PDB file of C-alpha atoms in Angstrom:
ATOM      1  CA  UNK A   1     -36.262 -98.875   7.234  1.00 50.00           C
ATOM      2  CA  UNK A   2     -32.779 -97.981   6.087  1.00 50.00           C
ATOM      3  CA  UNK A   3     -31.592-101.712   7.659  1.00 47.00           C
ATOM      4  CA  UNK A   4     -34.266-103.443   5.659  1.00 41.00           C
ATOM      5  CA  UNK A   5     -33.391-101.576   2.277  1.00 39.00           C
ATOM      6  CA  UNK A   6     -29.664-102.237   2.655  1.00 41.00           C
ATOM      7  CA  UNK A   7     -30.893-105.686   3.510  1.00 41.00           C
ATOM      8  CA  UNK A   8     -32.901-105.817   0.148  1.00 41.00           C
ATOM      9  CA  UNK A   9     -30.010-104.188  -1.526  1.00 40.00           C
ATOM     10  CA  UNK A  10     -27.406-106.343  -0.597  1.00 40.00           C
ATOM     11  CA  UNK A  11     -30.066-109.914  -1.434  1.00 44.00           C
ATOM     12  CA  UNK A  12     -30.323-108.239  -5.344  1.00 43.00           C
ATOM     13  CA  UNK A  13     -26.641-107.739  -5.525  1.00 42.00           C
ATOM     14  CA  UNK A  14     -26.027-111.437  -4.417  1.00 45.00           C
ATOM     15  CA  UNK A  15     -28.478-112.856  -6.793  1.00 46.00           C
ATOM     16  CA  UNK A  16     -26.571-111.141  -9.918  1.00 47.00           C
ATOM     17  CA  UNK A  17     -23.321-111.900  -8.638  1.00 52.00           C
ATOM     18  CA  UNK A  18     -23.786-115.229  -8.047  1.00 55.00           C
ATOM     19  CA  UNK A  19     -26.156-116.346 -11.095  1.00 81.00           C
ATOM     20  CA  UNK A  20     -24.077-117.657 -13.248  1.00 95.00           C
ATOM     21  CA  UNK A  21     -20.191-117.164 -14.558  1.00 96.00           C
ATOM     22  CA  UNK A  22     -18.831-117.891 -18.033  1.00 97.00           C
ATOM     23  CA  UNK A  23     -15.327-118.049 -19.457  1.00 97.00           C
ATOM     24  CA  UNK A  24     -13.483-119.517 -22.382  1.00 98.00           C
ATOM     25  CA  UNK A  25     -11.534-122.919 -21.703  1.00 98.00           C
ATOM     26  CA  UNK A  26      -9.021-124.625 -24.454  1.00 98.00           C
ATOM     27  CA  UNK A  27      -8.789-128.631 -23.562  1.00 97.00           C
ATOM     28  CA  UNK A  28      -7.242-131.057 -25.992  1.00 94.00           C
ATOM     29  CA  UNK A  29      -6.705-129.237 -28.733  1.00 97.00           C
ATOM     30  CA  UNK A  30     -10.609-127.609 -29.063  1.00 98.00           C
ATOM     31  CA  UNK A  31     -12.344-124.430 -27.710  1.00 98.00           C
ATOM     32  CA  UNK A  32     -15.393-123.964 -25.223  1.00 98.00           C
ATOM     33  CA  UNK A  33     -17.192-121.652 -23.563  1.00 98.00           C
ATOM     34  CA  UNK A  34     -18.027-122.835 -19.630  1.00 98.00           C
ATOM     35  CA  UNK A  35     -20.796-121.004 -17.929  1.00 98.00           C
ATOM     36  CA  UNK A  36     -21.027-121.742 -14.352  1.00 98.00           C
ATOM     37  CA  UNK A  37     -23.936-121.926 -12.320  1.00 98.00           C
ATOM     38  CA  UNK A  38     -24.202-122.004  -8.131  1.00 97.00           C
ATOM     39  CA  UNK A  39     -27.983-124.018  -7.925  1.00 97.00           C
ATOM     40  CA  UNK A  40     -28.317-123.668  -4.733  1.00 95.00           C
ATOM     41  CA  UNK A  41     -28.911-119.405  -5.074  1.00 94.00           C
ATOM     42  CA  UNK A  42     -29.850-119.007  -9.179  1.00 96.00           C
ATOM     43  CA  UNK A  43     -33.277-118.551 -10.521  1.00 97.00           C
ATOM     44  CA  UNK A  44     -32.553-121.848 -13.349  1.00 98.00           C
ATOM     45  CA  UNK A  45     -35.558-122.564 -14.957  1.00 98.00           C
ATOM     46  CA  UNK A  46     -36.687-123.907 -18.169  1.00 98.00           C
ATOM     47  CA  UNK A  47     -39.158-122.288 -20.833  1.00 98.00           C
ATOM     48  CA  UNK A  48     -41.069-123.314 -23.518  1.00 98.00           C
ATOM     49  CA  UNK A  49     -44.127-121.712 -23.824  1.00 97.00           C
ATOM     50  CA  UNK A  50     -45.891-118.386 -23.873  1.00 96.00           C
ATOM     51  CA  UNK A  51     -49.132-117.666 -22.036  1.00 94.00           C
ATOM     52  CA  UNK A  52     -50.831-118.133 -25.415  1.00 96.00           C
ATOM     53  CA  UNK A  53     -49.214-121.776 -25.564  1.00 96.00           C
ATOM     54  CA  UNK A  54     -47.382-120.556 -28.522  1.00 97.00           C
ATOM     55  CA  UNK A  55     -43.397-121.620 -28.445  1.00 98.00           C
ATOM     56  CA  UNK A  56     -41.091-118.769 -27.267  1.00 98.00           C
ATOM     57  CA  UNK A  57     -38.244-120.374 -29.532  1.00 97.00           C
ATOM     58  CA  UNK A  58     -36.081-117.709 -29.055  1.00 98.00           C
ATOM     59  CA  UNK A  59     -33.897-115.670 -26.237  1.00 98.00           C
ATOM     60  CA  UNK A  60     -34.838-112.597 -26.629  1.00 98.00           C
ATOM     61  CA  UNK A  61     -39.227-113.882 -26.522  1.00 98.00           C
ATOM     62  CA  UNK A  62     -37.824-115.326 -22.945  1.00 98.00           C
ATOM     63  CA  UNK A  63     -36.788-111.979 -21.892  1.00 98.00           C
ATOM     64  CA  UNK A  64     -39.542-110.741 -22.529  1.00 97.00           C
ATOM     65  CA  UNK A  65     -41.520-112.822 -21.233  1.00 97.00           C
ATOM     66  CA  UNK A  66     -39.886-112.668 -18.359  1.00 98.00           C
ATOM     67  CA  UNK A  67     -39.474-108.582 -18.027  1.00 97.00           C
ATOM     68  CA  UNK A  68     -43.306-109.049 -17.146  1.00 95.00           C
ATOM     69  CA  UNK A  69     -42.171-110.296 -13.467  1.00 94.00           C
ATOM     70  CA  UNK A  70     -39.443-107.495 -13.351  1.00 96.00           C
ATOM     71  CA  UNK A  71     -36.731-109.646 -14.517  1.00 97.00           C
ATOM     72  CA  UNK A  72     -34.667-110.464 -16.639  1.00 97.00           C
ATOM     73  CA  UNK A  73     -32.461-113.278 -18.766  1.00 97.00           C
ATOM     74  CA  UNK A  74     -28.954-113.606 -17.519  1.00 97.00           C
ATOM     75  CA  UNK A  75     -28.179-117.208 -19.273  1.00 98.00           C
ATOM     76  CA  UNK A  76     -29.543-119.502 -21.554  1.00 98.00           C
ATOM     77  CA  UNK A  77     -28.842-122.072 -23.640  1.00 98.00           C
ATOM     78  CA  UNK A  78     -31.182-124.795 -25.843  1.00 98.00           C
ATOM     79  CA  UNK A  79     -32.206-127.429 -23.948  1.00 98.00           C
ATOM     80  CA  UNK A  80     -33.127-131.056 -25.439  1.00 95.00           C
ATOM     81  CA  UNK A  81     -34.236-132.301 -28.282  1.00 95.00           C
ATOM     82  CA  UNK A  82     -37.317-131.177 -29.968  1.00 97.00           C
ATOM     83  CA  UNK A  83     -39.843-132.190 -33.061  1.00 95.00           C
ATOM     84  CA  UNK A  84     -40.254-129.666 -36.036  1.00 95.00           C
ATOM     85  CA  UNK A  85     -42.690-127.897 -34.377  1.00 96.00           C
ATOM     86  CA  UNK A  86     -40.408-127.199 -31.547  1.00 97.00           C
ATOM     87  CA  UNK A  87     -42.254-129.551 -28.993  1.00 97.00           C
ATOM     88  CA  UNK A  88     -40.030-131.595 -26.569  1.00 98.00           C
ATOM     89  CA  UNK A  89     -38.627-135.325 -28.019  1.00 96.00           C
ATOM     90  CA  UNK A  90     -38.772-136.373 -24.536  1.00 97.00           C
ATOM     91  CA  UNK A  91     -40.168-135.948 -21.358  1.00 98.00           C
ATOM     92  CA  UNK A  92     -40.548-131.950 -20.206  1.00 98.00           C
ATOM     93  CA  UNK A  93     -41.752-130.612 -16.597  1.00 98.00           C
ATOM     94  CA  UNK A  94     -42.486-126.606 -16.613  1.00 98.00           C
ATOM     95  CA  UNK A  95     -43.360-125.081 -13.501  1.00 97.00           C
ATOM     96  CA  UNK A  96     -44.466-128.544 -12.508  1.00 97.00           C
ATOM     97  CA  UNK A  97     -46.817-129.063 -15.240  1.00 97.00           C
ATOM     98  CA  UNK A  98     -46.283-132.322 -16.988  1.00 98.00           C
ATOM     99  CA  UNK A  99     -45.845-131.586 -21.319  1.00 97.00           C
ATOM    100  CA  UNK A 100     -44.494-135.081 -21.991  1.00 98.00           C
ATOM    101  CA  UNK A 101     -43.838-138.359 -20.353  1.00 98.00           C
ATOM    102  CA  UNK A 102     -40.514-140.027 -20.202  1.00 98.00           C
ATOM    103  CA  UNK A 103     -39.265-141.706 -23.133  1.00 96.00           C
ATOM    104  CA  UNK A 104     -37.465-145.033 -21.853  1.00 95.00           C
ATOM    105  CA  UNK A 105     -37.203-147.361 -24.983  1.00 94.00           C
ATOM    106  CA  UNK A 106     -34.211-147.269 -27.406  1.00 93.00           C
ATOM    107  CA  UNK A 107     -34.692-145.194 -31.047  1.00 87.00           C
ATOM    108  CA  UNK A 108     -32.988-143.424 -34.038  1.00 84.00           C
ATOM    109  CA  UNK A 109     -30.599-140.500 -33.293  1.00 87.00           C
ATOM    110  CA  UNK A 110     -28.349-139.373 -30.495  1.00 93.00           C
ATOM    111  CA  UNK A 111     -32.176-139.156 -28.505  1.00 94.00           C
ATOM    112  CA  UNK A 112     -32.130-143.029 -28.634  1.00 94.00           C
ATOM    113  CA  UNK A 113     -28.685-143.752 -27.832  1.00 92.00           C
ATOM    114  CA  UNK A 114     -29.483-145.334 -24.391  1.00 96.00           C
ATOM    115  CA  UNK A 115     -28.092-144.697 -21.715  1.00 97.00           C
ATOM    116  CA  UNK A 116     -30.095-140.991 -22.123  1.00 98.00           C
ATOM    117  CA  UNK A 117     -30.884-138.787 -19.124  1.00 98.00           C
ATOM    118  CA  UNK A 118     -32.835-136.119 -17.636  1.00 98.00           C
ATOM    119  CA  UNK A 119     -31.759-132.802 -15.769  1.00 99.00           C
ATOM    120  CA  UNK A 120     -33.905-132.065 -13.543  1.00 98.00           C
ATOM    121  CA  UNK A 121     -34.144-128.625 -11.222  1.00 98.00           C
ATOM    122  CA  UNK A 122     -35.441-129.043  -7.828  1.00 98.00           C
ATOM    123  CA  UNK A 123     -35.269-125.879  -5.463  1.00 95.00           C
ATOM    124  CA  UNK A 124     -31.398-125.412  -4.371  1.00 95.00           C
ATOM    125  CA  UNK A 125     -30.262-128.101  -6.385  1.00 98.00           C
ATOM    126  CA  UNK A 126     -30.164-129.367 -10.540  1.00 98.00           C
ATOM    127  CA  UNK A 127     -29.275-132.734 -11.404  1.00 98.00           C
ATOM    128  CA  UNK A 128     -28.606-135.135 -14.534  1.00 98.00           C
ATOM    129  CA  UNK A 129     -30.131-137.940 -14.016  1.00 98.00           C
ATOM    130  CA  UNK A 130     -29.884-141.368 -16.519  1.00 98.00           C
ATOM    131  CA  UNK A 131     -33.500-142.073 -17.488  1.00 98.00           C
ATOM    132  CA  UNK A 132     -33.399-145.488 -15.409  1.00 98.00           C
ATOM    133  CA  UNK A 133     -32.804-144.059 -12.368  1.00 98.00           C
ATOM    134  CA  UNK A 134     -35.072-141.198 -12.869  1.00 98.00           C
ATOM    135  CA  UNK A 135     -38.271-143.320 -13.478  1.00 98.00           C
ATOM    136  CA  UNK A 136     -36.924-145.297 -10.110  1.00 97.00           C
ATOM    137  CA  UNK A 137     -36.174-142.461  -8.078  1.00 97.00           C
ATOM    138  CA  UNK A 138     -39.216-140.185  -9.562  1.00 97.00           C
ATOM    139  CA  UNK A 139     -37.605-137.109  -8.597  1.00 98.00           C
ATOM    140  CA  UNK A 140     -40.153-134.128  -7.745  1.00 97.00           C
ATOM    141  CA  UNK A 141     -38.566-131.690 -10.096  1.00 98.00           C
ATOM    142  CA  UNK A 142     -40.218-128.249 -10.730  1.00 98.00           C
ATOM    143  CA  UNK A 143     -38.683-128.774 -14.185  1.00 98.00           C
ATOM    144  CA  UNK A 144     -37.040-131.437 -16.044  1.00 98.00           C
ATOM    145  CA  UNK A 145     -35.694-131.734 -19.380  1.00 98.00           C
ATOM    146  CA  UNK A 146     -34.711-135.420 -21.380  1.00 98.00           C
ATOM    147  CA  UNK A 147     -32.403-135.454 -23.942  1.00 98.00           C
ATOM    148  CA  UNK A 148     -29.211-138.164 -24.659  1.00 97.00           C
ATOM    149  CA  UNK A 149     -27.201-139.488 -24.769  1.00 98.00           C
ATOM    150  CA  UNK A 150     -25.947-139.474 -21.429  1.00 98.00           C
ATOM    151  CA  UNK A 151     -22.090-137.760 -21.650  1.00 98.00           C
ATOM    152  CA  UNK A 152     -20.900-139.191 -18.205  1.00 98.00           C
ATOM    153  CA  UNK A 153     -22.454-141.760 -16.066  1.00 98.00           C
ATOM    154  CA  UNK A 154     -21.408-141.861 -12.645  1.00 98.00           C
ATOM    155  CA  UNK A 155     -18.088-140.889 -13.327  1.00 98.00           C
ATOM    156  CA  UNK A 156     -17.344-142.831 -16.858  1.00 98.00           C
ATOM    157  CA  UNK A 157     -17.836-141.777 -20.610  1.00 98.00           C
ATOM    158  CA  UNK A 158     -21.330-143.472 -22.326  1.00 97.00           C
ATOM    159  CA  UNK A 159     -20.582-146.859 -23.534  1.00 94.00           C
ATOM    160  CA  UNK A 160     -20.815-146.328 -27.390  1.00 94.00           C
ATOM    161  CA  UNK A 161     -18.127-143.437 -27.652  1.00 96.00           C
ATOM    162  CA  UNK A 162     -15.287-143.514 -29.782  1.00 94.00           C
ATOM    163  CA  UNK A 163     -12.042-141.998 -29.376  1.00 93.00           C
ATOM    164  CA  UNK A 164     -11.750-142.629 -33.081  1.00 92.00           C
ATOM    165  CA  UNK A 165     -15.027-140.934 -34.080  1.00 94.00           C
ATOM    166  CA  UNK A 166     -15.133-138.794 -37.172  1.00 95.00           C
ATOM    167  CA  UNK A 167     -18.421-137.205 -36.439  1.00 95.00           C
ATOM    168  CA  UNK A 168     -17.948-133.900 -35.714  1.00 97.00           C
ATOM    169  CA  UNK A 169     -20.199-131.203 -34.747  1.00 97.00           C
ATOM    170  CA  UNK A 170     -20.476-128.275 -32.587  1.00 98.00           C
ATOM    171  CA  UNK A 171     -22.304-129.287 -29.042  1.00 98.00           C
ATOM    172  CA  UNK A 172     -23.619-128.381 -26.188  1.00 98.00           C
ATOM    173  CA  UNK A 173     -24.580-129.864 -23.021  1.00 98.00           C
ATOM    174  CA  UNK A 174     -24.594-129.907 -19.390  1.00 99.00           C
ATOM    175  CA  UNK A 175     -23.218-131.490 -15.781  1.00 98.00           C
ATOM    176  CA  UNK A 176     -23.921-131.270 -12.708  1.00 98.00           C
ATOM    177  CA  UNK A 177     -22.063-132.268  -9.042  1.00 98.00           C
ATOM    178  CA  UNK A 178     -22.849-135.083  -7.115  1.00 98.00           C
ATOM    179  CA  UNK A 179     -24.995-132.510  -4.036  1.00 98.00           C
ATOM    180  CA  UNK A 180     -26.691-131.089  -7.346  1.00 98.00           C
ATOM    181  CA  UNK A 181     -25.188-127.415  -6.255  1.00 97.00           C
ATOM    182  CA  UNK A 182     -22.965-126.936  -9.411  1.00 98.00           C
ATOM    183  CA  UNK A 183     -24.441-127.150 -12.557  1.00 98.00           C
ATOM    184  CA  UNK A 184     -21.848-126.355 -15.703  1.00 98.00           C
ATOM    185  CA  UNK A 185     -22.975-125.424 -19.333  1.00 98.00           C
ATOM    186  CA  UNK A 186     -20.619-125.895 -22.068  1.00 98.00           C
ATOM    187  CA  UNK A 187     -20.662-125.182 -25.333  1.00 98.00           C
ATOM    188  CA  UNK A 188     -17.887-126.371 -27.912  1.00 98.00           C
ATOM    189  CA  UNK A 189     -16.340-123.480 -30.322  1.00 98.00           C
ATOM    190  CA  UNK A 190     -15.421-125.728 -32.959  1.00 98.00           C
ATOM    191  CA  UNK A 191     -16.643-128.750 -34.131  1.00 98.00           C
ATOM    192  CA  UNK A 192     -16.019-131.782 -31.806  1.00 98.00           C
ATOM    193  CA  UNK A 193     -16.958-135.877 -31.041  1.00 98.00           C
ATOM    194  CA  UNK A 194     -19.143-137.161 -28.378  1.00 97.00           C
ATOM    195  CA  UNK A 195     -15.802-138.455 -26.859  1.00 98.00           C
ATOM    196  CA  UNK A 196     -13.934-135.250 -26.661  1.00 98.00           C
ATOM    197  CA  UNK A 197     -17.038-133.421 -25.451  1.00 98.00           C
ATOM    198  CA  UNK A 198     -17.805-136.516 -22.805  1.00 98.00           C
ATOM    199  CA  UNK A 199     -13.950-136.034 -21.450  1.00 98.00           C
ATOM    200  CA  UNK A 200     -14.046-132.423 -20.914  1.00 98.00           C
ATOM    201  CA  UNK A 201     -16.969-132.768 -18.574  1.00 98.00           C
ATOM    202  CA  UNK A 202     -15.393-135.817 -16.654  1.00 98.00           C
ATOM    203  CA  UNK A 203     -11.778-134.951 -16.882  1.00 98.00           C
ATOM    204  CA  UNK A 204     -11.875-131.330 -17.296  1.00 98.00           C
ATOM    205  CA  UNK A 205     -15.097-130.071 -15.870  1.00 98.00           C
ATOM    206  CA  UNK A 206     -15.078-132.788 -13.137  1.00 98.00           C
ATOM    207  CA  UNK A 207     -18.529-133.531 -13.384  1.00 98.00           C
ATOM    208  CA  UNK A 208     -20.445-137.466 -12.477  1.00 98.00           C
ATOM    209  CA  UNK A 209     -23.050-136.374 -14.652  1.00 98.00           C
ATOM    210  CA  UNK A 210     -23.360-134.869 -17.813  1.00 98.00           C
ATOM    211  CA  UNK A 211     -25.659-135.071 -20.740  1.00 98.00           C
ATOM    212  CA  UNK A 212     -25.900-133.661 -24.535  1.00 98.00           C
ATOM    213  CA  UNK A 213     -28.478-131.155 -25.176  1.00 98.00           C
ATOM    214  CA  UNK A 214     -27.621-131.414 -29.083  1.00 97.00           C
ATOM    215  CA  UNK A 215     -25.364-130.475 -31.881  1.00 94.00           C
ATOM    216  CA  UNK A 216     -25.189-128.074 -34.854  1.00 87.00           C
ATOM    217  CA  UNK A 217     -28.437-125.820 -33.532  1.00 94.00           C
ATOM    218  CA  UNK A 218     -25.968-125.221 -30.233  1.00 97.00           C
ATOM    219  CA  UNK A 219     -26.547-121.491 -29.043  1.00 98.00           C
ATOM    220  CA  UNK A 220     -25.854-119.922 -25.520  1.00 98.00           C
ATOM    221  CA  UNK A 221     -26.987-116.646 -24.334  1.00 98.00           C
ATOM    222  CA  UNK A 222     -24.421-114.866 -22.060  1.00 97.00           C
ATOM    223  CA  UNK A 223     -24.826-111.263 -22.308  1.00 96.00           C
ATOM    224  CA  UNK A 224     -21.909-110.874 -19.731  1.00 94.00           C
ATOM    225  CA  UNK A 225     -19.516-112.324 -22.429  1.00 96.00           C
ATOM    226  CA  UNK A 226     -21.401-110.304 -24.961  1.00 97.00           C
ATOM    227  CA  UNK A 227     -22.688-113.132 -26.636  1.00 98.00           C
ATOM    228  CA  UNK A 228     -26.107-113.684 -27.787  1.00 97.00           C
ATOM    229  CA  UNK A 229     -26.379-116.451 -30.537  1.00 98.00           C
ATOM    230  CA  UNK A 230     -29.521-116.456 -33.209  1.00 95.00           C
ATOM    231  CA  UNK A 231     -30.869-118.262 -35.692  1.00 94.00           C
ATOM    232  CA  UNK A 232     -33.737-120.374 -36.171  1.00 93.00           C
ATOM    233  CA  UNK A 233     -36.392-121.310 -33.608  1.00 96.00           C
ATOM    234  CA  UNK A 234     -35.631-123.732 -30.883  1.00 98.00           C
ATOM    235  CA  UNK A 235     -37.468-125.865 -28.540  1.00 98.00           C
ATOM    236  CA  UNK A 236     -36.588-126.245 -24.934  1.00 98.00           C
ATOM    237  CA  UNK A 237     -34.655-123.127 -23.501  1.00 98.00           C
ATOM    238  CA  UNK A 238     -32.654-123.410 -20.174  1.00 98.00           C
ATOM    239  CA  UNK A 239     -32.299-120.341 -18.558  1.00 98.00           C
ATOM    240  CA  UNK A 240     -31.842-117.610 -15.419  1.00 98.00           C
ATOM    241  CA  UNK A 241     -33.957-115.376 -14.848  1.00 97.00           C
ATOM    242  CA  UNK A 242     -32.284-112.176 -12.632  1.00 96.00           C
ATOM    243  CA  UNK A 243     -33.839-108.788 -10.915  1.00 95.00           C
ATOM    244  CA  UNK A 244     -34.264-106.479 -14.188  1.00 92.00           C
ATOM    245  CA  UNK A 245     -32.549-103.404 -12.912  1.00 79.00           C
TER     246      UNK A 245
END
């Protein structure tokens, strides 16, 4: 008994160590916070919804939420576009439950600027994935999230970015490694252009993939840095759920 408790001990202690780890990082002239996240062993899921179908909308309603399976939220961040009443621009999997399809046509807004993509978490493994491949490949992802534009495609910076830009805002988005094992969440500090924010996840971050979650409603949840951004409802909410203790 005392083997399978230290066992059971040692599994818990694991999980929280290894869920996710965030830090500050200058590049270029701007400020970000980097929260790193080992896919293969974290609890990464996505949440919209209550039981009710009401939207949770906020971190603390996903904590919550979440306390009633004896855990709790060590991470999140918003995840994807959404309408005004906080439903999902583009296509969202929860818990393998279809909300809405892919969206594969070109449109208004960063949403529209094609290439877009879709991260997608499978078990032991996350992945951004441009929307093309993703209808080809039709990925069986327990949950999957589409927002755009892509960041970095296979290694290179979206098409349409300017190093020039003048629009400026404060993003967030996410990348992932080629075997899907390391996912990275960044968040600028200060306002920045898709080009800056596309560079620090391929030169910087060193990630194939990345894609923009959004800009100006940016927040991140990170109690381990002592932050815990609020405002306003949000939409989709990427998160990681640990052992409450």
């Amino acid at each position: 008994m005392r083997a399978v408790l230290a066992a059971l001990a040692a599994a818990f202690w694991a999980e929280s160590a290894a869920a996710v780890e965030c830090r500050a990082l200058d590049s270029g002239g701007n400020s970000f916070t980097i929260c790193e996240v080992d896919a293969t062993r974290a609890d990464l899921r996505l949440f919209l919804r209550a039981p009710d179908g009401s939207i949770l909308g906020q971190f603390p309603a996903v904590d919550r939420q979440l306390a009633d399976e004896g855990r709790k939220l060590e991470f999140a961040m918003n995840a994807g576009m959404y309408h005004e009443d906080r439903a999902p621009v583009g296509h969202y999997i929860e818990n393998g439950e279809e909300e809405m399809r892919v969206i594969a046509s070109a449109g208004p807004g960063n949403f529209g600027l094609l290439p877009n993509g879709v991260f997608c978490i499978r078990d032991g493994r996350a992945d951004v994935i441009e929307t093309g491949d993703y209808l080809e490949q039709a990925p069986d992802c327990r949950f999957a999230t589409q927002s755009g534009p892509m960041l970095v495609i296979d290694g290179a910076l979206h098409p349409r970015f300017l190093e020039d830009s003048t629009s400026r805002y404060i993003r967030n988005g996410v990348g992932t490694s080629a075997d899907g094992s390391r996912v990275v969440f960044a968040i600028s500090e200060n306002p920045v252009t898709f080009h800056q924010f596309g560079t620090l996840f391929r030169d910087v971050l060193k990630t194939p993939q990345a894609l923009y979650f959004d800009g100006n409603v940016s927040r991140l949840y990170a109690p381990g840095i002592d932050r815990a951004d609020g405002g306003f409802p949000l939409g989709p909410i990427v998160g990681i759920a640990v052992p409450a203790e």
